[in-house]
């Protein structure tokens, strides 16, 4: 049977937003993240991270460091998988500098996740703090939740989300209950 998934942005959702996190030490996981992922699993959701990491193309960190961050994140919060796009058309590292169909708001990473797992998109969610996250969710045909953590306060006015809430804890409750505190 196909499973429901919650697709999660990384920065400003699972960990504190800082512009371009470059080292493992800069990765501050919110204190509630691990419990939220547990709750999603108990409710039968896959928890899959979908993240643009153009810092690699911009030369701020290596893909190797990013992979180490992913390993740490999987160990500490128990997400099922992490899909990342290190590309950016105006980057400085040639290998990563092109227009990628994975980069949000494109849905390449969600398609990869669907190739790897049996996912019922019609019963799945995208949770993010940016307009691009909401657009990605819309493009993939899942319900969207904007968080007011990270950039969410600024992007709330310009994003066409299904629900908005203060942080991941509220969003997880929306996914589990199917109810929202605010519907647009
Ligand atoms: Zn890419």
Tab-separated table of N, CA and C and ligand atoms in Angstrom, residues 52 84-88 96 98-103 109 112, ligand 1:
chain	number	residue	atom	x	y	z
A	52	UNK	N	17.143	22.651	-0.849
A	52	UNK	CA	18.083	23.317	-1.762
A	52	UNK	C	19.334	23.666	-0.969
A	84	UNK	N	18.781	16.386	-1.582
A	84	UNK	CA	19.289	17.758	-1.631
A	84	UNK	C	19.682	18.125	-3.054
A	85	UNK	N	19.583	19.419	-3.356
A	85	UNK	CA	20.059	19.932	-4.646
A	85	UNK	C	21.201	20.899	-4.363
A	86	UNK	N	22.433	20.534	-4.751
A	86	UNK	CA	23.591	21.389	-4.482
A	86	UNK	C	23.823	22.408	-5.601
A	87	UNK	N	22.935	22.428	-6.576
A	87	UNK	CA	23.180	23.197	-7.806
A	87	UNK	C	22.622	24.614	-7.743
A	88	UNK	N	23.192	25.468	-8.581
A	88	UNK	CA	22.724	26.848	-8.699
A	88	UNK	C	23.289	27.420	-9.994
A	96	UNK	N	28.805	22.293	-10.306
A	96	UNK	CA	27.475	22.423	-9.713
A	96	UNK	C	26.670	23.585	-10.288
A	98	UNK	N	24.585	24.921	-12.764
A	98	UNK	CA	23.642	24.832	-13.885
A	98	UNK	C	22.222	24.881	-13.337
A	99	UNK	N	21.294	25.082	-14.235
A	99	UNK	CA	19.884	25.143	-13.888
A	99	UNK	C	19.373	23.738	-13.662
A	100	UNK	N	19.113	23.357	-12.420
A	100	UNK	CA	18.787	21.965	-12.124
A	100	UNK	C	17.287	21.787	-11.955
A	101	UNK	N	16.758	20.683	-12.486
A	101	UNK	CA	15.324	20.402	-12.356
A	101	UNK	C	14.962	19.893	-10.965
A	102	UNK	N	15.986	19.742	-10.124
A	102	UNK	CA	15.711	19.364	-8.732
A	102	UNK	C	15.503	20.583	-7.852
A	103	UNK	N	16.089	21.694	-8.242
A	103	UNK	CA	16.059	22.871	-7.371
A	103	UNK	C	14.624	23.351	-7.175
A	109	UNK	N	13.249	16.561	-6.785
A	109	UNK	CA	13.590	15.794	-5.574
A	109	UNK	C	12.395	14.977	-5.091
A	112	UNK	N	12.182	11.978	-7.281
A	112	UNK	CA	13.179	10.970	-6.871
A	112	UNK	C	12.678	10.190	-5.658
B	1	LIG	ZN1	20.233	19.689	-8.426
